[in-house]
Short mmCIF file of C-alpha atoms in Angstrom, two decimals:
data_model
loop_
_atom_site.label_atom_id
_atom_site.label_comp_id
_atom_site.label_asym_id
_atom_site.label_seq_id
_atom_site.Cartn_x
_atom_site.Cartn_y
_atom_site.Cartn_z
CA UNK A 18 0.00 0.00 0.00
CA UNK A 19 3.05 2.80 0.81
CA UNK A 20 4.68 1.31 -2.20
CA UNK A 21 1.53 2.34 -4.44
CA UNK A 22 0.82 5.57 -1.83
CA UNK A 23 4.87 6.90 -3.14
CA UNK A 24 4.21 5.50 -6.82
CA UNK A 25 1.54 8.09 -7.21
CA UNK A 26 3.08 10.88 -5.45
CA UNK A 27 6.39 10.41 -8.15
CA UNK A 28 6.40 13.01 -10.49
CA UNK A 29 4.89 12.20 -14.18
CA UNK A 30 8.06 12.91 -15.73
CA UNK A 31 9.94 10.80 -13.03
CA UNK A 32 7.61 7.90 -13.50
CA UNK A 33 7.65 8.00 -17.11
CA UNK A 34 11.46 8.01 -17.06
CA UNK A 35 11.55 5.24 -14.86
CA UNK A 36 8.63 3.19 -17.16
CA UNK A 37 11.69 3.77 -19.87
CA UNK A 38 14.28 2.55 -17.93
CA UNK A 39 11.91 -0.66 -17.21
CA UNK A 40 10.44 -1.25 -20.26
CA UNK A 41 13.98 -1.26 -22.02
CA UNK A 42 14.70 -4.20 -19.58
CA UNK A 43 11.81 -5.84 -20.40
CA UNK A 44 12.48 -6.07 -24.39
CA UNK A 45 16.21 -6.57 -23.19
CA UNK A 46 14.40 -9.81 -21.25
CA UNK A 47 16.02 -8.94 -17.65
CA UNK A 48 14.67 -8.56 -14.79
CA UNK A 49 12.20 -5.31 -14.26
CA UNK A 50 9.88 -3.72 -11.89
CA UNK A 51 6.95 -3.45 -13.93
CA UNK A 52 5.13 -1.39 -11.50
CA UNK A 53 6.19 2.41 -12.83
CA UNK A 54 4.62 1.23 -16.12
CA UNK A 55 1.57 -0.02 -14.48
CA UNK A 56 1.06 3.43 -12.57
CA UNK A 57 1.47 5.39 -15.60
CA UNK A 58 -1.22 3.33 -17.48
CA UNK A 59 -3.16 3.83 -14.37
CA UNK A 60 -2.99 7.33 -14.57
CA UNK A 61 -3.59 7.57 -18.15
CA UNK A 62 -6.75 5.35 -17.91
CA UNK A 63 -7.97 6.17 -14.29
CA UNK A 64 -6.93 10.17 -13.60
CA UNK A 65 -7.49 10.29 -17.19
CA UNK A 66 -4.43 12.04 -17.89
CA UNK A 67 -3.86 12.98 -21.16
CA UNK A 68 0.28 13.90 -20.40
CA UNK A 69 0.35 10.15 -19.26
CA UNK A 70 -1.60 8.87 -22.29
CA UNK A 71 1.15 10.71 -24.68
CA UNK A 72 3.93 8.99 -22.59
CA UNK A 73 2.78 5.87 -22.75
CA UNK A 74 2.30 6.88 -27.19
CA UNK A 75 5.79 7.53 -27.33
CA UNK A 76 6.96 4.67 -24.88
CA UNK A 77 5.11 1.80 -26.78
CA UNK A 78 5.25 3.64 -30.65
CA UNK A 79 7.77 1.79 -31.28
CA UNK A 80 6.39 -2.14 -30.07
CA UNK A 81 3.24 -1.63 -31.58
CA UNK A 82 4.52 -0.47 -34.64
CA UNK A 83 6.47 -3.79 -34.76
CA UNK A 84 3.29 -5.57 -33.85
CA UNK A 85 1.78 -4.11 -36.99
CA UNK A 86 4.69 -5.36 -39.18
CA UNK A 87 3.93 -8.91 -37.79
CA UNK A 88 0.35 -9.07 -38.29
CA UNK A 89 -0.05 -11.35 -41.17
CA UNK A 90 -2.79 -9.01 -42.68
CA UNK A 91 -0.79 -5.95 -42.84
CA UNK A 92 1.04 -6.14 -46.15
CA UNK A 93 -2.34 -6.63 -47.79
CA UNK A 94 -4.74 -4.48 -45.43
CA UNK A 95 -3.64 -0.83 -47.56
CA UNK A 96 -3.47 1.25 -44.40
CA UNK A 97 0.25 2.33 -43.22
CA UNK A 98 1.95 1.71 -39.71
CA UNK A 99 1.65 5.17 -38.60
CA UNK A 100 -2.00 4.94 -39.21
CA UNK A 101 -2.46 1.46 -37.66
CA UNK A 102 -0.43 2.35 -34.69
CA UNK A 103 -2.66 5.60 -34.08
CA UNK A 104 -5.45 3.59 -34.27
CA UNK A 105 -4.86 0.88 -32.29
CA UNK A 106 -3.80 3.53 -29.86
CA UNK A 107 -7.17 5.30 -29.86
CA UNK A 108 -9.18 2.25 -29.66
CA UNK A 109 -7.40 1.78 -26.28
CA UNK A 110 -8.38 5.27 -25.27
CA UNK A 111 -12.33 5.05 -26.06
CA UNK A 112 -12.92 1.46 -25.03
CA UNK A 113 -10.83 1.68 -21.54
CA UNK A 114 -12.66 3.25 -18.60
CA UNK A 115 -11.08 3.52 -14.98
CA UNK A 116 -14.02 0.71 -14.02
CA UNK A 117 -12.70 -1.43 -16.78
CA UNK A 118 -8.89 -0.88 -15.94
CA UNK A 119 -9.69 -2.65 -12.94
CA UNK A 120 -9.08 -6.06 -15.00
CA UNK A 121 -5.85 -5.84 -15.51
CA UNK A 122 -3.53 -6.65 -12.83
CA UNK A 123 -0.36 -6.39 -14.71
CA UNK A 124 1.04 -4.43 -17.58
CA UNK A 125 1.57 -7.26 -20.01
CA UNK A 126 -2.14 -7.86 -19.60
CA UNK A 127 -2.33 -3.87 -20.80
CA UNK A 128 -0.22 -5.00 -23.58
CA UNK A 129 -1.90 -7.85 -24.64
CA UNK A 130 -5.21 -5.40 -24.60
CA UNK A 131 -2.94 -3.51 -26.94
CA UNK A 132 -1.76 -5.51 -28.91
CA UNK A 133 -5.33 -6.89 -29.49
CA UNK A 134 -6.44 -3.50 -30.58
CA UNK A 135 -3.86 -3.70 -33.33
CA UNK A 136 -5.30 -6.88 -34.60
CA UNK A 137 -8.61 -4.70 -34.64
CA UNK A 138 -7.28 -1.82 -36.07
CA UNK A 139 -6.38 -4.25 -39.82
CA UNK A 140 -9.20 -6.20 -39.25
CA UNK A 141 -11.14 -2.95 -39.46
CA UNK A 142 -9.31 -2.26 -42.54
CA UNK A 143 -9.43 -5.64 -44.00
CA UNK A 144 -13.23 -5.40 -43.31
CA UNK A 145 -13.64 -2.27 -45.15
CA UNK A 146 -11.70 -3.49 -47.97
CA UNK A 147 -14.23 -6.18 -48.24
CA UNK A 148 -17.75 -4.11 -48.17
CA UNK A 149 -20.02 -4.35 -50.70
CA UNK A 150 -20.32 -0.74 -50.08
CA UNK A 151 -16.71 -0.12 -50.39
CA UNK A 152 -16.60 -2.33 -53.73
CA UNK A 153 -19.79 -0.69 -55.23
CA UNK A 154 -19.75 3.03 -53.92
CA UNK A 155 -22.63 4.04 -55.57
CA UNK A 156 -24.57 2.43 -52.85
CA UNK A 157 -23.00 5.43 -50.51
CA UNK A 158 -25.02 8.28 -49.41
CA UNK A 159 -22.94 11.48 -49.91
CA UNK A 160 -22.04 11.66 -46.54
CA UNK A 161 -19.96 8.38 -46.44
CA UNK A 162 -18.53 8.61 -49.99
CA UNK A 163 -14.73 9.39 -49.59
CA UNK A 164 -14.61 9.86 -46.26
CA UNK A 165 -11.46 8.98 -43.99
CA UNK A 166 -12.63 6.28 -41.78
CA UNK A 167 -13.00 6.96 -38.20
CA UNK A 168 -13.66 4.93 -34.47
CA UNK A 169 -16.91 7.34 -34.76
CA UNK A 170 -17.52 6.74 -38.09
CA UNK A 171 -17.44 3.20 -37.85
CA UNK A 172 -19.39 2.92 -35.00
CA UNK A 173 -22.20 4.73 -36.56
CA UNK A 174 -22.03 3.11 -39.84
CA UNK A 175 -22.11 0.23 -37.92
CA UNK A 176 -25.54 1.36 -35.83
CA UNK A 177 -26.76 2.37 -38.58
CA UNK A 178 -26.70 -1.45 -40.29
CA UNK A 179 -27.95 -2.86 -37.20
CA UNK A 180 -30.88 -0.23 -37.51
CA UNK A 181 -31.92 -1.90 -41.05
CA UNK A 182 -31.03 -5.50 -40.14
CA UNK A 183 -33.68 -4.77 -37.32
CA UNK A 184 -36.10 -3.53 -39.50
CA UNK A 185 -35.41 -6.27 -42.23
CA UNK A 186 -36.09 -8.83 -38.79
CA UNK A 187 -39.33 -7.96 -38.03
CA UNK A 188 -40.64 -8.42 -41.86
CA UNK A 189 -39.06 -11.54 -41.94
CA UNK A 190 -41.64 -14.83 -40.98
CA UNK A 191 -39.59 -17.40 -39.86
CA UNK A 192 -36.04 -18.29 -38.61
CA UNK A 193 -35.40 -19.93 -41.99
CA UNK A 194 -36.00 -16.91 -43.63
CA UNK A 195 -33.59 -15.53 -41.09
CA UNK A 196 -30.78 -18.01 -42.03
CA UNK A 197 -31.35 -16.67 -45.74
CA UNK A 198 -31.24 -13.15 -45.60
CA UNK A 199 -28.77 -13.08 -42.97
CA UNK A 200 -26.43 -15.44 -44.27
CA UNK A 201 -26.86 -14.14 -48.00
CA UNK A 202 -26.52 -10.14 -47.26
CA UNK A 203 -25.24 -10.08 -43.68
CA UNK A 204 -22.39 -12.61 -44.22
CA UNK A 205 -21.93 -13.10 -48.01
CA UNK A 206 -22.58 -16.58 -48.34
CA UNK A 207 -23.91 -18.56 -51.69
CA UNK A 208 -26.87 -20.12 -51.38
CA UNK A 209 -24.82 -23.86 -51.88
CA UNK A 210 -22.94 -22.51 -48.84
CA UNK A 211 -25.74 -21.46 -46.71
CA UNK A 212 -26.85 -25.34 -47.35
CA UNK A 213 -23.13 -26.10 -45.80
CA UNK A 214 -23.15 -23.90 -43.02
CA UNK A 215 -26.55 -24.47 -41.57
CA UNK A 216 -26.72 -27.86 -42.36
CA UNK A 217 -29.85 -29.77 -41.84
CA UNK A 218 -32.26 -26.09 -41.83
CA UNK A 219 -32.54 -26.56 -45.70
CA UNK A 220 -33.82 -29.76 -48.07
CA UNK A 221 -31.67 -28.63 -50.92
CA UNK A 222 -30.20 -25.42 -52.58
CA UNK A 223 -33.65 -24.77 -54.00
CA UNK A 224 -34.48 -24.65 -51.51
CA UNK A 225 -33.18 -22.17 -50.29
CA UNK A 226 -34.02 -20.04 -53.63
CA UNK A 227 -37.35 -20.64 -53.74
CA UNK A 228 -37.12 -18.78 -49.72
CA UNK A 229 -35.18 -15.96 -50.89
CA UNK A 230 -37.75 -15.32 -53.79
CA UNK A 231 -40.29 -14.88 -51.59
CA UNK A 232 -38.91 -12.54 -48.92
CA UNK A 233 -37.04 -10.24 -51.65
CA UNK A 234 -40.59 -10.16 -53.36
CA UNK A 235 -41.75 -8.90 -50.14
CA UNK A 236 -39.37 -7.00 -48.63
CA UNK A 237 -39.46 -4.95 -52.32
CA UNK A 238 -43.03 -4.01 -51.82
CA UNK A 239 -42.82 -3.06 -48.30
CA UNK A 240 -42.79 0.68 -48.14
CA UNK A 241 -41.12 1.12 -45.11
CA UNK A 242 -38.63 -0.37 -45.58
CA UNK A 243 -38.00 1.16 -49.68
CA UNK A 244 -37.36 4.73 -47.29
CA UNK A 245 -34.51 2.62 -45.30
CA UNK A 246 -33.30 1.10 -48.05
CA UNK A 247 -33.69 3.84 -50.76
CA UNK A 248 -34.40 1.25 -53.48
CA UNK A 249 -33.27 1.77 -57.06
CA UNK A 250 -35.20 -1.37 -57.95
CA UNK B 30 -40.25 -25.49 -78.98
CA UNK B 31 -37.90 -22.30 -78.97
CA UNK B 32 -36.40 -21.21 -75.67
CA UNK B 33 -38.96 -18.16 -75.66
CA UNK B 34 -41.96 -20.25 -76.30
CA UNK B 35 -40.78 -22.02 -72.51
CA UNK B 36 -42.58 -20.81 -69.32
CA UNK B 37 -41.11 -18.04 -68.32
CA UNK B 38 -38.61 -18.39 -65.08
CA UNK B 39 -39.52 -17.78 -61.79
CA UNK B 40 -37.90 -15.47 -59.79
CA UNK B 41 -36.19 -18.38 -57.98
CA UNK B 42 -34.36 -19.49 -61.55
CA UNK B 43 -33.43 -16.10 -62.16
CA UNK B 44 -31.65 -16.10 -59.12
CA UNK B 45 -30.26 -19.03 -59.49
CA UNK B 46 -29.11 -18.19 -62.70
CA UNK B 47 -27.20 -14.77 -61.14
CA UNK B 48 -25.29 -17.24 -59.31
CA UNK B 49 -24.30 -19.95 -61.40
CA UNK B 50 -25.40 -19.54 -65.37
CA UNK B 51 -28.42 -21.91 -65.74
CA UNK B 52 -28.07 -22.64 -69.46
CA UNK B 53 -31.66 -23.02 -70.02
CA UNK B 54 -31.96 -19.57 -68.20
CA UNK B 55 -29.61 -18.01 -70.57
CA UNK B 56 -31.06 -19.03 -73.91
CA UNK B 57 -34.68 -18.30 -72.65
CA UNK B 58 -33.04 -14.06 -71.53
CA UNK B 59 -31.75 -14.34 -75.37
CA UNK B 60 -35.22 -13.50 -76.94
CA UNK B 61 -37.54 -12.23 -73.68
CA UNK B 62 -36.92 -8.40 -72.89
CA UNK B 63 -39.01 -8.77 -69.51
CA UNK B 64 -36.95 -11.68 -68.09
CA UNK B 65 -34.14 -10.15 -68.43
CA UNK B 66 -34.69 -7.02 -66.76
CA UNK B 67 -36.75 -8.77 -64.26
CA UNK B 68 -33.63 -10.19 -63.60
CA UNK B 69 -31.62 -6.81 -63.55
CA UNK B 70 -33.58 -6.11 -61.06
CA UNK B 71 -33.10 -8.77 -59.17
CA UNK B 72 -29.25 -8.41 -59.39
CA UNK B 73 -29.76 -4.96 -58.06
CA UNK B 74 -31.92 -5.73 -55.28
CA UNK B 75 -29.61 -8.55 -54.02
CA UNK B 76 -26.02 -5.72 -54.60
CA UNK B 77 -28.05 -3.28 -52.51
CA UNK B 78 -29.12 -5.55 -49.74
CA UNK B 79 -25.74 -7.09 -49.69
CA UNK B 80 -23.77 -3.72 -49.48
CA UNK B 81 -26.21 -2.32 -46.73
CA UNK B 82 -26.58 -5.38 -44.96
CA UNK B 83 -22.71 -6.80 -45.13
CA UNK B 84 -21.97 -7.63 -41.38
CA UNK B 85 -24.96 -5.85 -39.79
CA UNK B 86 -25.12 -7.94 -37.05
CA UNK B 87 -21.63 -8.61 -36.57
CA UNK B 88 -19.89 -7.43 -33.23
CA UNK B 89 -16.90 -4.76 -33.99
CA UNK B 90 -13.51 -5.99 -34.15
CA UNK B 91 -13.03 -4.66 -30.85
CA UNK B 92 -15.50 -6.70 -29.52
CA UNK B 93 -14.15 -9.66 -30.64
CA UNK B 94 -11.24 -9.12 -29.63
CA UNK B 95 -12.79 -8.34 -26.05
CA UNK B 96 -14.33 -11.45 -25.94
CA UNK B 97 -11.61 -13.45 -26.84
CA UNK B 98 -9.72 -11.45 -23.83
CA UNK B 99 -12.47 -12.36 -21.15
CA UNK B 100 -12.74 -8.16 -21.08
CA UNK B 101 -16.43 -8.06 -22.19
CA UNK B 102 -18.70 -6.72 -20.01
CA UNK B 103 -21.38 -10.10 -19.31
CA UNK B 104 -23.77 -8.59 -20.67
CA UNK B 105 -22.24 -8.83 -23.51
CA UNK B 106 -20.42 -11.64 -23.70
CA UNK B 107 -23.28 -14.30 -24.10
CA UNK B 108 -24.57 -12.37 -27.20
CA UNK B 109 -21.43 -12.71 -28.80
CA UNK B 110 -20.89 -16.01 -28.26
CA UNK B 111 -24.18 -16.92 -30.19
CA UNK B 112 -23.35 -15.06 -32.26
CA UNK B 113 -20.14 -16.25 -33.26
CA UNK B 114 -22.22 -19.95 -33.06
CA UNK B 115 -23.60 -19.12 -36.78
CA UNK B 116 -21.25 -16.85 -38.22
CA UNK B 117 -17.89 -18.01 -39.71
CA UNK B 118 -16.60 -14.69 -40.64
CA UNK B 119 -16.24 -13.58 -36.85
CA UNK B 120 -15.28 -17.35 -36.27
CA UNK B 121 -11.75 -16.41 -38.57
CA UNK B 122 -11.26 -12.98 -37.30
CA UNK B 123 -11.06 -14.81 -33.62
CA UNK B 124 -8.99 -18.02 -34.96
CA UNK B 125 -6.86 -14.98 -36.78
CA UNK B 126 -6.50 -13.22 -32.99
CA UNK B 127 -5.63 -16.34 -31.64
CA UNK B 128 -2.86 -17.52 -33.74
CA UNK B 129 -1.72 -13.70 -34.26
CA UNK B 130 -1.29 -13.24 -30.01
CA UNK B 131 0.40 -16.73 -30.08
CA UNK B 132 3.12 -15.83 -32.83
CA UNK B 133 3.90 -11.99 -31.53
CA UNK B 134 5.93 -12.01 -28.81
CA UNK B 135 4.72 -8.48 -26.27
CA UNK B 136 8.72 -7.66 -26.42
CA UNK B 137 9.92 -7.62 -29.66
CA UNK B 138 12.79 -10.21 -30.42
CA UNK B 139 16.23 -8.66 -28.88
CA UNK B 140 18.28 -8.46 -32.49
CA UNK B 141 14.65 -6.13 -33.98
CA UNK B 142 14.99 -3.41 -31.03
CA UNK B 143 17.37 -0.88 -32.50
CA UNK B 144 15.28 -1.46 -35.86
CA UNK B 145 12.09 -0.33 -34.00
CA UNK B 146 13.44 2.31 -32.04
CA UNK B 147 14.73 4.04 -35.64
CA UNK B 148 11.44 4.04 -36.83
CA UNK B 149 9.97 5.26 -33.32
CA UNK B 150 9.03 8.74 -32.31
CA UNK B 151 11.49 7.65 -29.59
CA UNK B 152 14.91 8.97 -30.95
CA UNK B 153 18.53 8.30 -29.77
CA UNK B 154 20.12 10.97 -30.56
CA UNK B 155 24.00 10.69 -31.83
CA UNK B 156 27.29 12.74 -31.00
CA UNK B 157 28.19 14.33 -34.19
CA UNK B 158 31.28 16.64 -33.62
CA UNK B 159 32.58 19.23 -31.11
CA UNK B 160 31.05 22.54 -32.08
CA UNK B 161 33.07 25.56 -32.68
CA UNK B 162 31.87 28.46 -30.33
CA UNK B 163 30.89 30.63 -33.39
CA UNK B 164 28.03 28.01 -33.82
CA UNK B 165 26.29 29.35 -30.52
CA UNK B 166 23.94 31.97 -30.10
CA UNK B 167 25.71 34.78 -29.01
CA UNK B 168 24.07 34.26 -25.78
CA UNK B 169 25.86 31.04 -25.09
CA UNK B 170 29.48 31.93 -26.74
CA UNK B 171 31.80 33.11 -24.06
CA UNK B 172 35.39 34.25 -24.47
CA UNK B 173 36.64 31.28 -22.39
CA UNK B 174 33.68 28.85 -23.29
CA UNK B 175 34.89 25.08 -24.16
CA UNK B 176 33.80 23.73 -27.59
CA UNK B 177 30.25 22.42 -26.70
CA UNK B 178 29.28 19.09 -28.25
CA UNK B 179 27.03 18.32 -31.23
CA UNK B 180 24.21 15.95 -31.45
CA UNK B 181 22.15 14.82 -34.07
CA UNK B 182 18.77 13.18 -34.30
CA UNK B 183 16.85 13.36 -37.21
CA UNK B 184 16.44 16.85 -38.34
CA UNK B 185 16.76 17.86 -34.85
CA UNK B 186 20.31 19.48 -33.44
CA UNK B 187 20.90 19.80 -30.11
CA UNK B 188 24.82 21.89 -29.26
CA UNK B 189 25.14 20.87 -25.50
CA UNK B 190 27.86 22.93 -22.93
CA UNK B 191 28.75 22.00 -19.63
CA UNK B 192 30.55 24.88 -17.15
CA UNK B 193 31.36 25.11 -13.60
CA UNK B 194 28.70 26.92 -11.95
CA UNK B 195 29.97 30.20 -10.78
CA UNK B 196 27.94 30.68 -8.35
CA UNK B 197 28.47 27.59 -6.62
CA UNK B 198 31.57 25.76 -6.68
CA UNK B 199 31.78 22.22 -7.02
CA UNK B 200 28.47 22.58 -9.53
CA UNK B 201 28.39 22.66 -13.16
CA UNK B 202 25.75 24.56 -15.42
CA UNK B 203 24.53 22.92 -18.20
CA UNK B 204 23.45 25.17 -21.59
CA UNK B 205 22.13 24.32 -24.96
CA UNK B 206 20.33 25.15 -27.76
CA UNK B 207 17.84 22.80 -29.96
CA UNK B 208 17.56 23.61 -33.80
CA UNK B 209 15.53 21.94 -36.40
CA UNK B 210 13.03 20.73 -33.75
CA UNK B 211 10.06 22.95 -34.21
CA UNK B 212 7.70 19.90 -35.78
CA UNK B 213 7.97 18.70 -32.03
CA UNK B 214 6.26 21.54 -30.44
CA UNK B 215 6.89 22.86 -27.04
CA UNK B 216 9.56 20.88 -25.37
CA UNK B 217 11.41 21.14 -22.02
CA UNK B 218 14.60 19.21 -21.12
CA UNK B 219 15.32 17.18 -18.47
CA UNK B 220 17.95 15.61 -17.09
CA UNK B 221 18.89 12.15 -15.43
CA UNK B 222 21.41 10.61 -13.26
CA UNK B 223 21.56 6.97 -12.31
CA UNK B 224 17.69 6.68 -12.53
CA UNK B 225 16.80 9.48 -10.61
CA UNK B 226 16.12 13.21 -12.11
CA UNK B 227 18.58 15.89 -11.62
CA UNK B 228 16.79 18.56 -13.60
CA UNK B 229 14.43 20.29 -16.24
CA UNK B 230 14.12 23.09 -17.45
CA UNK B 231 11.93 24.68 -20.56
CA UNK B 232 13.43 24.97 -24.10
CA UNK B 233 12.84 29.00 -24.93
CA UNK B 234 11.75 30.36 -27.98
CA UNK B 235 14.66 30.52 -30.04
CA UNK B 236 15.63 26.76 -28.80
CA UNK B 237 17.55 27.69 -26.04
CA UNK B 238 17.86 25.94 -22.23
CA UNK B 239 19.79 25.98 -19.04
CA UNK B 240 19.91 24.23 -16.48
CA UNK B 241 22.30 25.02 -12.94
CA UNK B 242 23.94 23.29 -9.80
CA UNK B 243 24.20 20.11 -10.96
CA UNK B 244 26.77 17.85 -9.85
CA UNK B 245 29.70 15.90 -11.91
CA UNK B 246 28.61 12.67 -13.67
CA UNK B 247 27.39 10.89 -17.13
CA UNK B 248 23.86 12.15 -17.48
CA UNK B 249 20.99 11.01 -19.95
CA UNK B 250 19.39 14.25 -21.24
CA UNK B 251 15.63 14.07 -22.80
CA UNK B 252 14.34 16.44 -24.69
CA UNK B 253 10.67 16.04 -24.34
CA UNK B 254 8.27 16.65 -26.96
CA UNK B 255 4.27 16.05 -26.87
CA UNK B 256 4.63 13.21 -29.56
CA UNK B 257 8.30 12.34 -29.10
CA UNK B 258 11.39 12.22 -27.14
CA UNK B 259 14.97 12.88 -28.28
CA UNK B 260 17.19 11.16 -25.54
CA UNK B 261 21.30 11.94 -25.49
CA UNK B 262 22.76 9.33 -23.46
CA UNK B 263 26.07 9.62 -21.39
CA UNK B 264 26.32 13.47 -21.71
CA UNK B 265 29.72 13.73 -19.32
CA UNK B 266 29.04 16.66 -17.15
CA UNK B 267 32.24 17.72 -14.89
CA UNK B 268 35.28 15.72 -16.68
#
């Protein structure tokens, strides 16, 4: 308790100095006290402490950036390290609250959390690369077209797909109807592999056409749904 | 009987034709204007539902991710597990976090460090030359001044000078001036002995810093930046 009492009475430049000094014997694999890194993420997540959060930018820059390089995605994901690091960086900062800090015990934990948010940071690129949207932009409202993707951004984008999907729920009758549409537009799949995935919900792959004929036939006549949707159809 | 003289397709052939030519299909689209954009329509409706609908109900990345950490609030956490139950796209992102956290080490491998520190906003900054005293501000060039050392980081220039104190003997006073450091922003220096700090002090408009009463030793000086550090390691103060 006095050892975490004269941790947070150490000056933020002392601390972060010290974090240095630690975390240089740490990638050097000796042995470190891991605790002046722990207080500064503490204070950065916790006090909220913006002059800790850019400490702990430039301390770990450079490991995350060498995370990025590793990430078997990378080379093919079109965004570039600086980018990825920031990212990964800011998704720490929005999705860690002083409530949530209190599950992690130890810094590698932190870094792991890291470290994670690089693997979301491609797979958020990798996913855009992959939209339907993205490969047909004509689908985009104004607003979205060209647009440098954001945390924000993507969240709302995001709400704003769950909106329709909840909207395309509620006009759909069954759960095998729910299989089709949502495998189909949600997730991509062919018909043949809808069969394959949710084996033993469909007789055949006419099945499963015969089902998407008749919701498409009515979700295109429902007029609620053509202001959603804005159907060119 | 000609293709076009055949029952027109249903909407489920057309679609089944989208996805995988149905030559029947094809021949009877030849010679019927209304089949085919019937199905033009039908390849619309299924592009627009597709791009507005691609991964609606998926979880973000970050959630994922969460999960796979045991960080998700519980509420939570049961919802994405069903949900990764019937979708195999969130089932690879996972098996992609898995094997990714199990191949990348948290420290990077001891020969990649100095790799990732050059391309860090962490910089080491390197002794260059002895400066000559015309180099200096006039502010810092005294008749009897020793040549002050040059170091080099980047862009960034830092000529560093180490006096006795007058004012107190047995002390040194430590001067400088940063050039070609201005994309850093503000910046004050600081500087360390043996772990411990000995000193700061703001860098001035023009670049310029001072710092007094410090005793001999081999210092580590940091000049700290919002978004990066330029560190000047066993600055001999008092030799």
């Amino acid at each position: 308790m006095a050892h975490d009492e004269n941790l947070r009475l150490l000056e933020l430049a002392a601390l972060s100095e010290r974090c240095a000094r630690q975390t240089e014997l740490f990638f050097q694999r000796q042995p470190h006290n891991p605790h002046y890194c722990h207080e500064l993420w503490r204070r950065a997540i916790v006090d909220g402490d913006t002059r800790a959060w850019e400490r702990l930018y430039t301390q770990y820059h450079p490991l995350v950036a060498g995370w990025v390089r590793r990430h078997s995605a990378f080379a093919d994901c079109g965004d570039d390290i600086h980018h990825l690091v920031n990212c990964a960086f800011e998704k720490m900062w929005f999705a860690l609250d002083p409530s949530k800090f209190a599950q992690f015990a130890d810094v590698p934990s932190l870094l792991r959390y890291l470290q994670m948010c690089v693997h979301s940071a491609i797979l958020d690129a990798v996913r855009r690369a992959e939209d339907p949207a993205e490969v047909a932009p004509e689908t985009l409202s104004d607003d979205q077209a060209g647009s440098a993707p954001t945390v924000e951004g993507a969240v709302l984008g995001r709400l704003q797909r769950q909106e329709l999907w909840q909207a395309v729920l509620a006009r759909l009758a069954d759960e095998r109807e729910r299989l089709v549409v949502y495998g189909s537009y949600a997730l991509g799949l062919t018909p043949r592999e809808l069969c394959a995935e949710y084996a033993g919900s469909f007789a055949d792959v006419k099945e499963v056409y015969r089902i998407k004929e008749n919701v498409l036939d009515r979700l295109r006549r429902d007029a609620g749904l053509a202001h959603l949707l804005a159907w060119d159809a | 009987m000609s293709p076009i003289n055949k029952p027109h397709p249903t909407d489920a052939e057309l679609l089944a034709h989208l996805d995988e030519a149905e030559p029947e299909v094809a021949a009877h689209l030849e010679g019927c204007h209304d089949c085919r954009e019937r199905a033009e329509r039908l390849r619309r409706l299924e592009r627009q539902l597709a791009a507005k609908l691609d991964r609606a109900d998926c979880p973000s990345s970050l959630e994922l991710g969460e999960f796979h950490l045991r960080v998700l609030p519980s509420e939570r956490e049961a919802s994405v597990a069903r949900h990764l139950a019937e979708c195999p796209r969130c089932r690879r992102e996972v098996a992609q976090l898995v094997a990714y956290q199990a191949q990348a080490p948290l420290a990077p491998e001891p020969g990649l460090l100095d790799r990732l520190f050059e391309g860090a906003r962490v910089l080491w900054a390197r002794r260059v030359s002895r400066a000559t005293a015309a180099a200096l501000a006039p502010a810092y060039r005294g008749a009897e001044a020793a040549a002050p050392a040059i170091y080099q980081a980047e862009e960034a220039r830092l000529i560093i000078e180490a006096e006795p104190d007058p004012a107190r003997p047995g002390r040194f006073v430590v001067t400088g001036l940063v050039t070609g450091a201005e994309a850093l922003g503000a910046a004050e220096v600081q500087l360390w002995l043996a772990g411990e700090p000995a000193g700061r002090a703001p860098v001035g408009e023009v670049g310029d810093f001072a710092l007094e009463g410090l005793a001999a030793g081999s210092y580590t000086l940091v000049l700290a930046a919002p978004g990066a550090e330029i560190r000047v390691r066993n600055l001999v103060v008092g030799a």
